[in-house]
Coordinates of C-alpha atoms in Angstrom, one line a residue:
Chain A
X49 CA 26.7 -22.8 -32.9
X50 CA 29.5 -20.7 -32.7
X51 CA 29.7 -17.2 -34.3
X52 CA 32.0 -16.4 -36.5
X53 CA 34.8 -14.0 -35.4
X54 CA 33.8 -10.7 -37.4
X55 CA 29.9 -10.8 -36.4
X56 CA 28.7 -7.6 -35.5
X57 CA 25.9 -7.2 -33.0
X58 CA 23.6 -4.1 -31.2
X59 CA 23.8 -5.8 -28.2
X60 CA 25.2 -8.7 -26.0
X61 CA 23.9 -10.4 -23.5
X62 CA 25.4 -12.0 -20.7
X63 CA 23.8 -14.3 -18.4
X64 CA 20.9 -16.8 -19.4
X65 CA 18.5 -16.7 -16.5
X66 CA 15.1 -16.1 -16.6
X67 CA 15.6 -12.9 -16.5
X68 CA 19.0 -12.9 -19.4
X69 CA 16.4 -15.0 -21.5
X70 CA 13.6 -13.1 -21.6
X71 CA 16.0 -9.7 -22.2
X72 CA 17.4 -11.6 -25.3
X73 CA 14.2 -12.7 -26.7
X74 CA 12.3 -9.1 -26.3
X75 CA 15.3 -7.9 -28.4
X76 CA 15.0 -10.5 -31.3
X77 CA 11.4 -9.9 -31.2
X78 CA 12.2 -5.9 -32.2
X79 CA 14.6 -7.1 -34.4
X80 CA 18.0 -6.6 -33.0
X81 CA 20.7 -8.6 -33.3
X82 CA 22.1 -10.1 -30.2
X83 CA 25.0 -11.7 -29.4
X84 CA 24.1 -14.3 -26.2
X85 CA 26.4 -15.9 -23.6
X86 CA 26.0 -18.1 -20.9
X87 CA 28.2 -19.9 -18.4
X88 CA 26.4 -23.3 -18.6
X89 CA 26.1 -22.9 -23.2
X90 CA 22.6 -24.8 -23.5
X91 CA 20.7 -21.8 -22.8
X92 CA 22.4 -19.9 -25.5
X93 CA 21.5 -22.9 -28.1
X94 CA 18.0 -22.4 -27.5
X95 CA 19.0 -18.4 -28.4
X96 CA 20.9 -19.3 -31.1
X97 CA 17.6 -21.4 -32.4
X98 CA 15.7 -18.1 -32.5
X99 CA 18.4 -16.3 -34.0
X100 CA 20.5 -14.9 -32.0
X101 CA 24.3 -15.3 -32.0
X102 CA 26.0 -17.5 -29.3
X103 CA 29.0 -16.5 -28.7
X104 CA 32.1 -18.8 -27.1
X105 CA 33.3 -17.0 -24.3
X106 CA 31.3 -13.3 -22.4
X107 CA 34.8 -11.8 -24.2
X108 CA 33.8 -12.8 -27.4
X109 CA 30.3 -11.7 -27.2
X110 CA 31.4 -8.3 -25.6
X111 CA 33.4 -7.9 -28.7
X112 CA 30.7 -8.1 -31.2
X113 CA 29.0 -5.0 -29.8
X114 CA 29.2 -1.6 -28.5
X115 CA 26.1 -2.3 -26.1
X116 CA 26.8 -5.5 -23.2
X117 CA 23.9 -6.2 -21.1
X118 CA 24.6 -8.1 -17.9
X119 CA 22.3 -9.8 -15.8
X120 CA 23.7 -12.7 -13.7
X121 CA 23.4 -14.0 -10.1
X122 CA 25.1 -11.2 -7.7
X123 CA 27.6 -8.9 -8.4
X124 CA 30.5 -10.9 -7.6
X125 CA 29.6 -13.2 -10.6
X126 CA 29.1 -9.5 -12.7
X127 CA 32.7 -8.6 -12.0
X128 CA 33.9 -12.2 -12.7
X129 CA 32.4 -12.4 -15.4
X130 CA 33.1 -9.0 -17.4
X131 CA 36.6 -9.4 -15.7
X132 CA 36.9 -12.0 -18.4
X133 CA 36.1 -9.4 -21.0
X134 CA 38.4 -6.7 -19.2
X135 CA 40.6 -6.4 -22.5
X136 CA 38.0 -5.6 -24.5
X137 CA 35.5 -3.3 -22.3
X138 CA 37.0 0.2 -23.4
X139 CA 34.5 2.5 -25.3
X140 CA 31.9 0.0 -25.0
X141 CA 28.2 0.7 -22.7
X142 CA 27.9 -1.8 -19.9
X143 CA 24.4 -1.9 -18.5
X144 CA 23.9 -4.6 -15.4
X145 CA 20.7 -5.3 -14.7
X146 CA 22.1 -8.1 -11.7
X147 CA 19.9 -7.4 -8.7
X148 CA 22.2 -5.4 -5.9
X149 CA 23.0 -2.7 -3.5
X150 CA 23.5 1.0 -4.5
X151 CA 27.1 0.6 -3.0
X152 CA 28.1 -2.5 -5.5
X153 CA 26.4 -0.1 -8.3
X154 CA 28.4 2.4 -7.7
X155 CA 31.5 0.5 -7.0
X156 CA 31.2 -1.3 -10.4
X157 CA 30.7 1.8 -11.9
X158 CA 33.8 2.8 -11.5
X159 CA 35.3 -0.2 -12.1
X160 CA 33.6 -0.3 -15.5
X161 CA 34.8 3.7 -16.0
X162 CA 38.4 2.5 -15.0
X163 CA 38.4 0.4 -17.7
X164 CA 37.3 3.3 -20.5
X165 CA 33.6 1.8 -20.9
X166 CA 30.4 4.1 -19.7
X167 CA 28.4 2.3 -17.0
X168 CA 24.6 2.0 -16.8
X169 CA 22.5 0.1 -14.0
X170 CA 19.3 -0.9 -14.2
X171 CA 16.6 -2.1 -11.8
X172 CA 13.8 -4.2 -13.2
X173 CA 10.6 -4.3 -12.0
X174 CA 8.7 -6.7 -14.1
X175 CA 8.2 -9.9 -14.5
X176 CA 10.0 -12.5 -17.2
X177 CA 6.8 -12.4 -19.2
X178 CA 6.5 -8.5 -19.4
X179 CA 9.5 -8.0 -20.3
X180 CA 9.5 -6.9 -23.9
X181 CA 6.3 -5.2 -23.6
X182 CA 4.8 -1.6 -23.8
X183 CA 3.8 -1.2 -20.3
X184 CA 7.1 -2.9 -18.7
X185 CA 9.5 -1.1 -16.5
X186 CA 13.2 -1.1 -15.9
X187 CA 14.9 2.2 -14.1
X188 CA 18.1 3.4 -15.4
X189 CA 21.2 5.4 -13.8
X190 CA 24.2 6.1 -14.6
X191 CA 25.7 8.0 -17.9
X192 CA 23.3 10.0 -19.4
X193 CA 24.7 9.8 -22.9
X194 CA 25.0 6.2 -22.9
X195 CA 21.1 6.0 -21.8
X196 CA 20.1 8.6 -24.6
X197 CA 22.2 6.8 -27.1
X198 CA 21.2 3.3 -26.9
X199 CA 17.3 4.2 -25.6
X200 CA 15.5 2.8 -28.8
X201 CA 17.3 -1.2 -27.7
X202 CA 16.8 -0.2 -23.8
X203 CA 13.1 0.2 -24.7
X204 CA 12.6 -2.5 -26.7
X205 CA 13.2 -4.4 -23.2
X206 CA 11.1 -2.4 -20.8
X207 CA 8.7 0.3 -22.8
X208 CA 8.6 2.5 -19.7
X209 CA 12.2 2.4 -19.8
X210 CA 13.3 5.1 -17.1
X211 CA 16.9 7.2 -16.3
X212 CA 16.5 8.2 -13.0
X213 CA 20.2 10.5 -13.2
X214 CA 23.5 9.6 -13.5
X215 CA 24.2 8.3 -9.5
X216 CA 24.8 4.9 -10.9
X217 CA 23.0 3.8 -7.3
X218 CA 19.9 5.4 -7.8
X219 CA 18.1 2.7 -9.7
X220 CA 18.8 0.1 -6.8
X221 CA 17.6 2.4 -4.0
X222 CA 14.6 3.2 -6.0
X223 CA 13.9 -0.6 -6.6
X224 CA 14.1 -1.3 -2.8
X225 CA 12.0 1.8 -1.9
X226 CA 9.4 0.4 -4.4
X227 CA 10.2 -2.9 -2.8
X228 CA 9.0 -1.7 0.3
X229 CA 5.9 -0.1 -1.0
X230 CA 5.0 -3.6 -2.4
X231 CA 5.7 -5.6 1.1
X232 CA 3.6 -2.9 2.5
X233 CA 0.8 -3.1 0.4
X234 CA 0.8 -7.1 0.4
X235 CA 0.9 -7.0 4.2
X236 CA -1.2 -4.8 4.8
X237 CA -4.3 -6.9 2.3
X238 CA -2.8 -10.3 4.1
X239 CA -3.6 -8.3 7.4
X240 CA -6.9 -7.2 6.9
X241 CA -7.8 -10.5 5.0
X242 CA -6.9 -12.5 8.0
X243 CA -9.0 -10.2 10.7
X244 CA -12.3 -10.7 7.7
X245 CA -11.2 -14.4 7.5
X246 CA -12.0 -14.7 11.1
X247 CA -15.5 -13.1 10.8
X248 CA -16.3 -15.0 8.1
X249 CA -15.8 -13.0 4.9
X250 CA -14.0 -14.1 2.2
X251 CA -10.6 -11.9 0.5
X252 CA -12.6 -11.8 -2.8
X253 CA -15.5 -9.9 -1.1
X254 CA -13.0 -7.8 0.9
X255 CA -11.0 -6.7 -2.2
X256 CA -13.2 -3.7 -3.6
X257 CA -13.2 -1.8 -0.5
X258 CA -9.7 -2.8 0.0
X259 CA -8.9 -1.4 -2.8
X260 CA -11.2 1.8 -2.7
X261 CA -9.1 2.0 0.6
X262 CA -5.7 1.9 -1.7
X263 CA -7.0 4.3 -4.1
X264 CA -8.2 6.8 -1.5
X265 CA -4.8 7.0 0.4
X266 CA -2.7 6.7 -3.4
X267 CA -4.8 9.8 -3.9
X268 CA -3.2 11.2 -0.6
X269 CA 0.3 10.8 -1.8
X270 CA 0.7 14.1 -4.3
X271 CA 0.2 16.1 -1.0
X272 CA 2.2 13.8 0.9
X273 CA 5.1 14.0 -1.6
X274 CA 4.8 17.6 -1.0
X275 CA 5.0 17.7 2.7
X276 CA 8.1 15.3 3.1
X277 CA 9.9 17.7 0.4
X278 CA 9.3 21.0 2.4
X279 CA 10.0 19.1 5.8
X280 CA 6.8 20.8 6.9
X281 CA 3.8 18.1 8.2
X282 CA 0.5 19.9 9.3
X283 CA -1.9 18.0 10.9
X284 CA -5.0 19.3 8.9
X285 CA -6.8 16.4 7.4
X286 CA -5.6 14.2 11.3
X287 CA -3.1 14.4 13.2
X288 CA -0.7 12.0 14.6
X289 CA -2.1 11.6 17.7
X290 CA -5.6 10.8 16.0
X291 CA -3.7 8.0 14.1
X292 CA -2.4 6.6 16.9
X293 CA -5.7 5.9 18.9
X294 CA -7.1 4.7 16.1
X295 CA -4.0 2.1 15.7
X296 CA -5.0 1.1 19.2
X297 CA -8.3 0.1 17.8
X298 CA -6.4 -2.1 14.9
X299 CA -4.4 -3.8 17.5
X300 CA -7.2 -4.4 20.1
X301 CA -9.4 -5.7 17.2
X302 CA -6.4 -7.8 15.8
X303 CA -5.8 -9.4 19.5
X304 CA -9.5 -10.2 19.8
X305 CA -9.9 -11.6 16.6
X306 CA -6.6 -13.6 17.2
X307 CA -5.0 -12.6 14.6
X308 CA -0.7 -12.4 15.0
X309 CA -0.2 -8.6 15.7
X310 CA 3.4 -8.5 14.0
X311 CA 2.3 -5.6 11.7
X312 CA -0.3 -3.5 13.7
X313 CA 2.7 -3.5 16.7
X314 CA 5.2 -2.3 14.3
X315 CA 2.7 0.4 13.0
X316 CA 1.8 1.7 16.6
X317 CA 5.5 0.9 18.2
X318 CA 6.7 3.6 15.3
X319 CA 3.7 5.5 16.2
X320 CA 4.0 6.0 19.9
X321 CA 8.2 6.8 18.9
X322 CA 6.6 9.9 17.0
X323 CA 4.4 10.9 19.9
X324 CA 7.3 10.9 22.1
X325 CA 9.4 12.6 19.8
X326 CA 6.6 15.5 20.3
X327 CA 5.0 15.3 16.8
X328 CA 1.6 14.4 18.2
X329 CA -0.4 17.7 16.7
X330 CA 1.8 17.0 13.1
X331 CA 0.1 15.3 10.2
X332 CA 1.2 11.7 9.5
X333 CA 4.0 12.8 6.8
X334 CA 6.5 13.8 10.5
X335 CA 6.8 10.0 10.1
X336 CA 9.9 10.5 7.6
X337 CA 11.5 12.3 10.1
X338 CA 11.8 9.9 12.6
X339 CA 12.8 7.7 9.6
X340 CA 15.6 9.9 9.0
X341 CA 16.6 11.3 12.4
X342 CA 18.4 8.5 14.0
X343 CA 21.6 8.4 12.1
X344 CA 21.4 11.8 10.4
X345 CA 24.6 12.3 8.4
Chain S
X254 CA -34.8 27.0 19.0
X255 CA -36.4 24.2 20.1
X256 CA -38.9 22.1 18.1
X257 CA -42.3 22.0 18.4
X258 CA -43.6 19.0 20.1
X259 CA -45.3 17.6 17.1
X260 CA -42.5 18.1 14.8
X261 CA -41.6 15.4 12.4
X262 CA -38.1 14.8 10.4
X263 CA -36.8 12.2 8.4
X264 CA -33.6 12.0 10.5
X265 CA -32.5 12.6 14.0
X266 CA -29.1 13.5 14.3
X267 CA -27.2 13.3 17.6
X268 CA -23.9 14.2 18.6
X269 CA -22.6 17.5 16.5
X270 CA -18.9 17.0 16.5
X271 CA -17.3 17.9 12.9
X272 CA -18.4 14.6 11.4
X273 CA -22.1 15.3 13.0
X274 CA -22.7 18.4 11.7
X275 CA -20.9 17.4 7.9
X276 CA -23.3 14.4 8.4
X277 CA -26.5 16.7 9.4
X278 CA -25.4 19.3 6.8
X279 CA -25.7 16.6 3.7
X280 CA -29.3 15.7 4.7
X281 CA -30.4 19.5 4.8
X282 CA -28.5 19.8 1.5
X283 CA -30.4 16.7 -0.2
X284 CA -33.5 18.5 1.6
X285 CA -34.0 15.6 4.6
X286 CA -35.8 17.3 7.1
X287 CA -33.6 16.9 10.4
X288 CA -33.8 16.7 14.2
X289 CA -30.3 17.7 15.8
X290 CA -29.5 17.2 19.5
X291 CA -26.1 17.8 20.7
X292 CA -25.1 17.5 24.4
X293 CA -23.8 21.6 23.9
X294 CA -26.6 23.2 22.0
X295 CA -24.1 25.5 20.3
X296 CA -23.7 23.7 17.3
X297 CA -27.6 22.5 17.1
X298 CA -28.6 26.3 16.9
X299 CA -26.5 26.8 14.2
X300 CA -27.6 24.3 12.3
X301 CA -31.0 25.2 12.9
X302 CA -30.1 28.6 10.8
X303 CA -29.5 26.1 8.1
X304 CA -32.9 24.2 8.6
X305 CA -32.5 21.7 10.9
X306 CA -34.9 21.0 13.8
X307 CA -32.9 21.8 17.3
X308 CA -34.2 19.3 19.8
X309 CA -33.8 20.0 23.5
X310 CA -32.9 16.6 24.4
X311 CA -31.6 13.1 22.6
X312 CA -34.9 12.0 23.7
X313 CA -37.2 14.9 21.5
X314 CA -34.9 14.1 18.6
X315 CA -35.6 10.7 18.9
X316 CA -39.0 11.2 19.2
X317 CA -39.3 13.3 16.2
X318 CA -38.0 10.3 13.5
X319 CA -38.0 6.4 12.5
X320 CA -34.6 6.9 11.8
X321 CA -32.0 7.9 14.0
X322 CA -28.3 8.6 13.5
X323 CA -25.7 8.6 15.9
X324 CA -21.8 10.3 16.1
X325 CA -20.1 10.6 18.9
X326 CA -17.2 10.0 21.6
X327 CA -17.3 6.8 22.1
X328 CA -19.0 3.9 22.6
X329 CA -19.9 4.6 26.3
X330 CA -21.3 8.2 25.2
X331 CA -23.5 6.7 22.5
X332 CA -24.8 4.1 25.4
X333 CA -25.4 7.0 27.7
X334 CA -27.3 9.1 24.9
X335 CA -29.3 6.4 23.7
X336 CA -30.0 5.6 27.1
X337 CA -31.8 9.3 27.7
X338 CA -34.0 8.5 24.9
X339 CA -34.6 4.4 26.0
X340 CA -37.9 4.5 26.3
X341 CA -38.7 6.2 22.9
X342 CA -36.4 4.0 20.8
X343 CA -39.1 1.2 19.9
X344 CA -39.5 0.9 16.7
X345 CA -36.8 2.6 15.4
X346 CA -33.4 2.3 13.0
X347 CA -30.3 3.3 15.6
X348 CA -27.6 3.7 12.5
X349 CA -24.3 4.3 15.1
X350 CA -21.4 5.8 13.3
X351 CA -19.8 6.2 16.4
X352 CA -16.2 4.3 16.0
X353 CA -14.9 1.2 17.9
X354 CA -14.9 -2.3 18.0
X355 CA -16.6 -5.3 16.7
X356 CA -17.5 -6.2 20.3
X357 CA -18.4 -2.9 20.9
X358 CA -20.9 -2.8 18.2
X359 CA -22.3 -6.3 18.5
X360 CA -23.2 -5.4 22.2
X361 CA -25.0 -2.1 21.4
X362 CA -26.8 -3.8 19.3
X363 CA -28.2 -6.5 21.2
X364 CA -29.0 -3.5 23.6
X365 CA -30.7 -1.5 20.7
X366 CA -32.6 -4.6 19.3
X367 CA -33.7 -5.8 22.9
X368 CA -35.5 -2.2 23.2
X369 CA -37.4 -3.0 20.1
X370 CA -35.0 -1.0 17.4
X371 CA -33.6 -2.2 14.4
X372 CA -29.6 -1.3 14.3
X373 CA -27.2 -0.4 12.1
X374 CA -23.3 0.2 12.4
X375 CA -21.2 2.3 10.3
X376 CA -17.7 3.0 9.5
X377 CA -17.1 5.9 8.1
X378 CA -14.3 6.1 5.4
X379 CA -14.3 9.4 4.6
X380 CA -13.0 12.8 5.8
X381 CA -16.1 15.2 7.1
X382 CA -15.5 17.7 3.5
X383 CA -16.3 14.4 1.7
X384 CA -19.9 13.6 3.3
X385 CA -22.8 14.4 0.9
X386 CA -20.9 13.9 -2.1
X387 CA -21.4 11.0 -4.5
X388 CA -17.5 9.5 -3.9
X389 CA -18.2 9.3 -0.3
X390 CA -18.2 5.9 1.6
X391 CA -19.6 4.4 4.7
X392 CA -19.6 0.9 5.4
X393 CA -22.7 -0.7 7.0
X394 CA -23.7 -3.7 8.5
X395 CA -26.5 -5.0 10.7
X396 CA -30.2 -5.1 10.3
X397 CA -30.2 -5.2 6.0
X398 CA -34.4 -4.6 6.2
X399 CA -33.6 -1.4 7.7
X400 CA -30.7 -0.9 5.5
X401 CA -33.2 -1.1 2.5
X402 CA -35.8 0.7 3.7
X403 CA -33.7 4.0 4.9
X404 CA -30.8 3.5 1.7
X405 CA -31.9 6.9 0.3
X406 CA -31.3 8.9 3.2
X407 CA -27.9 7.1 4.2
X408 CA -27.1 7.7 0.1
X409 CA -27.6 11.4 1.1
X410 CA -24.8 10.9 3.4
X411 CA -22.4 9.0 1.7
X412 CA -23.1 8.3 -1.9
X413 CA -21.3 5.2 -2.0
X414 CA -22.9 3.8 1.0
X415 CA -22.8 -0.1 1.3
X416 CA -24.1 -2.9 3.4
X417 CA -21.6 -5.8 3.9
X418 CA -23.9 -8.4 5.9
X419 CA -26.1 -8.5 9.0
X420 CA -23.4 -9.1 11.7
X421 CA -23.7 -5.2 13.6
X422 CA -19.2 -5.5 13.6
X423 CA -18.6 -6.3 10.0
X424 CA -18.5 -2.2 9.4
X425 CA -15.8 -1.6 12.3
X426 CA -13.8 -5.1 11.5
X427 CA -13.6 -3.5 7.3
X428 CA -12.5 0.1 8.8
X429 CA -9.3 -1.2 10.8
X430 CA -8.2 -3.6 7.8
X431 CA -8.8 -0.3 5.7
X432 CA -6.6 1.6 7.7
X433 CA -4.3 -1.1 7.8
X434 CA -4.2 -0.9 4.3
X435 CA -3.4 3.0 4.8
X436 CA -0.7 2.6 7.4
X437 CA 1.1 0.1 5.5
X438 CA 1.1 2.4 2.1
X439 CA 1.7 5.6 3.7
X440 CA 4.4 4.0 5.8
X441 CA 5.7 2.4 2.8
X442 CA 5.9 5.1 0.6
X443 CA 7.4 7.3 3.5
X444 CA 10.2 4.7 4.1
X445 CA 11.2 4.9 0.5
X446 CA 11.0 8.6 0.5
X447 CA 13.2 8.5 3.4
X448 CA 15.7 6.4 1.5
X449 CA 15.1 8.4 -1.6
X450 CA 16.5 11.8 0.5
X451 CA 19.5 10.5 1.4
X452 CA 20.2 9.9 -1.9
X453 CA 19.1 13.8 -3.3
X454 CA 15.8 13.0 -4.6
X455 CA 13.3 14.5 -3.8
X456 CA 9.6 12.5 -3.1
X457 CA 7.9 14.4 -6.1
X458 CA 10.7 12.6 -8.1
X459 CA 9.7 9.4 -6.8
X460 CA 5.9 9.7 -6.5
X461 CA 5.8 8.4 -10.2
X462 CA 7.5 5.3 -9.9
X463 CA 6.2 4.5 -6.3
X464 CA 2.3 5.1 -7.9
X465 CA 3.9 2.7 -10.6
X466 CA 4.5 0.4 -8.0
X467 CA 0.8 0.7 -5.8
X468 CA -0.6 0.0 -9.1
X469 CA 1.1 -3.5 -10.3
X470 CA 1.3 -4.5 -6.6
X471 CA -3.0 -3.7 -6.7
X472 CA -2.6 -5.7 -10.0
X473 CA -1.6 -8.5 -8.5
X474 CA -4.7 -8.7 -5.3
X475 CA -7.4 -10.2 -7.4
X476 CA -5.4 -13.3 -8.1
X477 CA -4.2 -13.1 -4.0
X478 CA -7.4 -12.8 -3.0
X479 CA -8.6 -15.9 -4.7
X480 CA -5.4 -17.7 -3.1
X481 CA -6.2 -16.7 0.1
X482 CA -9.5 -17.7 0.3
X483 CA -8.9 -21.2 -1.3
X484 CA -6.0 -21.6 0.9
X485 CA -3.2 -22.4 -1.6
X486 CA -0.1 -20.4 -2.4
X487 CA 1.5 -21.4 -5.1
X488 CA 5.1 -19.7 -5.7
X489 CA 4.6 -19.4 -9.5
X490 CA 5.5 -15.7 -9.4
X491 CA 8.2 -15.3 -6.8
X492 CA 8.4 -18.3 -3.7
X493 CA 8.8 -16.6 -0.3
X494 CA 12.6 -17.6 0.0
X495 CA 12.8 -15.3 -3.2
X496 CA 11.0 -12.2 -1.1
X497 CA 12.7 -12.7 1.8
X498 CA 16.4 -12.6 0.0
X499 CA 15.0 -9.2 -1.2
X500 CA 13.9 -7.8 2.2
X501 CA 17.6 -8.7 3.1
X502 CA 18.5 -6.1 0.7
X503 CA 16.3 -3.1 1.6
X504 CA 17.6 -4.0 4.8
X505 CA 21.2 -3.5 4.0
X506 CA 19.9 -0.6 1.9
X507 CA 18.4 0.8 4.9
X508 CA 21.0 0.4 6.8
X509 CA 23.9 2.0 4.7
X510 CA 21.7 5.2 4.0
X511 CA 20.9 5.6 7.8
X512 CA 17.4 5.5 7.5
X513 CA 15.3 4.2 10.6
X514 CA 15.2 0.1 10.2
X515 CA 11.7 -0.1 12.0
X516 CA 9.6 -0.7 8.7
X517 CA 12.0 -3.4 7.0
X518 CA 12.6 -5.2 10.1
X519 CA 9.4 -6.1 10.6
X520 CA 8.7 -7.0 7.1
X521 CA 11.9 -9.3 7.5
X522 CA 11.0 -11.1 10.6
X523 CA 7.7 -12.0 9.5
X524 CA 9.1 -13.3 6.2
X525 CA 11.9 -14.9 8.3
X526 CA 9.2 -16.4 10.5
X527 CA 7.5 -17.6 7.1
X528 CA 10.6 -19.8 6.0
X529 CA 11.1 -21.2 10.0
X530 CA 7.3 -22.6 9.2
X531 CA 8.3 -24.3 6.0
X532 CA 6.8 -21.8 3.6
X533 CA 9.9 -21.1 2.1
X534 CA 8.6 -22.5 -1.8
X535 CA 5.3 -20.9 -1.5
X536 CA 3.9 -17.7 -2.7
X537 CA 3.7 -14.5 -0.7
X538 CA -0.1 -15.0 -0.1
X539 CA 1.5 -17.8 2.3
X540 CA 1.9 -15.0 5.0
X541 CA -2.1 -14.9 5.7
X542 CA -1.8 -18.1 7.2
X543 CA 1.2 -17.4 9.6
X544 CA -1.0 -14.2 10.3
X545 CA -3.8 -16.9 11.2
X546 CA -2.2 -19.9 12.8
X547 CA -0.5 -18.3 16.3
X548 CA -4.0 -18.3 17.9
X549 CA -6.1 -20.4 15.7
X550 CA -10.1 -20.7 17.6

């Protein structure tokens, strides 16, 4: 299964998770021609089955293309394992899409750089299945050229493939701040589904007005955006002190329904920091500056 | 000012705060004839120039209609109103859009209905500018007969009125999960805004991808909802141990930027809490029932 030693590939791929699997077969779906390793080689068998090229060692399939896609357990495994392929990294586009901070992004950046190859990270947010699609999403940063040159095999993974600038953190801090719009959301459905769950209504019949309640407040954010990038928060449509009485009432209706308070106490607990930092007559947006004010640097 | 003594109106509106006149001013514009009462007749004789009837007292107001409409304070100052008109509320539809609790409104019902009036709670989930329009909503519950019978006028309110069952605290119960929802997505988006400055970009830069993100998270609540109300989570998407390793790294994330930890701590501790119950393999729906089981009744 082997391939021989002058194939030529448009891209490699290292690492045969879920995630390394699905990358591999979107691209021998739009034709390209891949060039697959894997640690433990049954995975890449499989690949090899559907045409791709398994390759003996992550050196070997690094040299049968210009392009080397990475996506593997943590970044420690990422440097081990293009460490084997150090000799032959120069001129070549490494894009890791291993799950990490935006400080071992950047720090394997310039590794990668050190070593004469462009670096590219990339955050996916979509599932195994999606992947390969139209409407899938990865989010790129890092070299700019490298991202406009080898777009048409980035998009055949993710359609909505994004470059978000050339900070090689950015696409981890924007995975994590998309992260934490998806906790919030989930929480906050799981929240109000438990208090209707205790007056007898069932998620299903909550979900239209929950969701007439995300769309409403979505609808909010092009303002909002606004605000937090002119630092200036006005109180027009309510202010901060209106919000927080009225998080009273979610926490006194959440006790009396006994229902765990964990989320209504953090909301009014950061709420009641805000009034005492003397932004009760600001609108909610003042929130980001509490956010930010503790450890400004 | 005042009404004649045999005046009739379709509606009697009492209390003239900003949400009682925008309430009184859609039923003049959808050519209601109205009653207004407010405890400072100020804002009654202005409305009159628009139309509506100024009553002297709650009690003329009341007099003047089968249907009677409430906004104001508190709880305590829609008792005390209603209570100046006791003896002329047989018969009638009380609709009380004044906001509180569940227990609130369950109680001034039962004091409503043992006077020999139909009642009718509402939540309403809109800003005053909204009222009248066909986008609008307010969330009802109580008596449904007079729900039916009075629809068109409470349609000339809030368009997208809706009735969600004959238990008077339904409507406040719906508006605190609502704005638990809007917490958690504001707070959500702000955090990753916050995260998003320290790294130069701006939150109009991020608005598209966090939108990305509301939209597959909203994806995903019509197969949550059906887990929650069956009771099953099954981990088929991502197990909790999965979510809670990621929270771990907006965490860190949050951390090394210097952005306020308040929002990801509490995410973390409740998945934390999540794996200490054993939940560790099931889906993120699991959470409802930790939200459920600390003070089950």
């Amino acid at each position: 299964m082997s391939m021989p030693d002058n194939a030529r590939a448009d891209v490699a791929v290292l690492g045969l998770g879920t995630m390394g699997v699905a990358i591999a077969r979107a691209l021998l779906a739009d034709n390209h021609r891949a060039a697959v390793w894997n640690r433990t080689p049954t995975r890449a068998d499989e690949l090899a089955e559907a045409g791709a090229q398994a390759a003996d060692s992550a050196s070997d399939a690094v040299g049968a293309s210009e392009l080397v896609l990475i996506c593997v357990t943590d970044y420690d495994a990422a440097r081990a394992v293009l460490g084997s392929a150090e000799g032959r990294l120069a001129g070549r586009v490494v894009v890791n899409l291993t799950s990490g901070s935006s400080a071992e992004a950047r720090s394997l950046a310039a590794w990668v750089e050190d070593r004469g190859a462009r670096y590219l990270d990339g955050a996916i947010l979509a599932g195994p299945a999606d992947l390969g699609t139209a409407d899938s999403l990865i989010l790129f940063s890092g070299s700019q050229a490298a991202y406009d040159e080898h777009r048409p095999v980035l998009q055949a993974v993710a359609g909505r493939a994004t470059h978000l600038g050339t900070d090689a953190g950015l696409a981890s801090i924007h995975d994590v701040a998309v992260l934490a719009i998806m906790w919030s959301l989930l929480n906050g459905f799981l929240h109000g589904a438990a208090l209707l769950k205790r007056a007898g209504v069932r998620a299903e019949a909550f979900l239209p007005i929950a969701r007439s309640g995300i769309g409403t407040t979505a609808g909010w954010l092009d303002e909002y955006a606004v605000q937090v990038d002119a630092g200036r928060h006005p109180g027009e449509d309510a202010t901060l002190a209106t919000h927080v009485a009225a998080m009273q009432h979610l926490l006194d209706e959440t006790h009396s329904a006994g229902v765990d308070p964990a989320l209504p106490s953090a909301f009014k607990a950061l709420g009641d920091r805000a009034l005492e930092a003397g932004l009760a007559d600001s609108g909610y947006t003042a929130i980001v500056d509490l956010l930010l004010e503790k450890q400004e640097r």
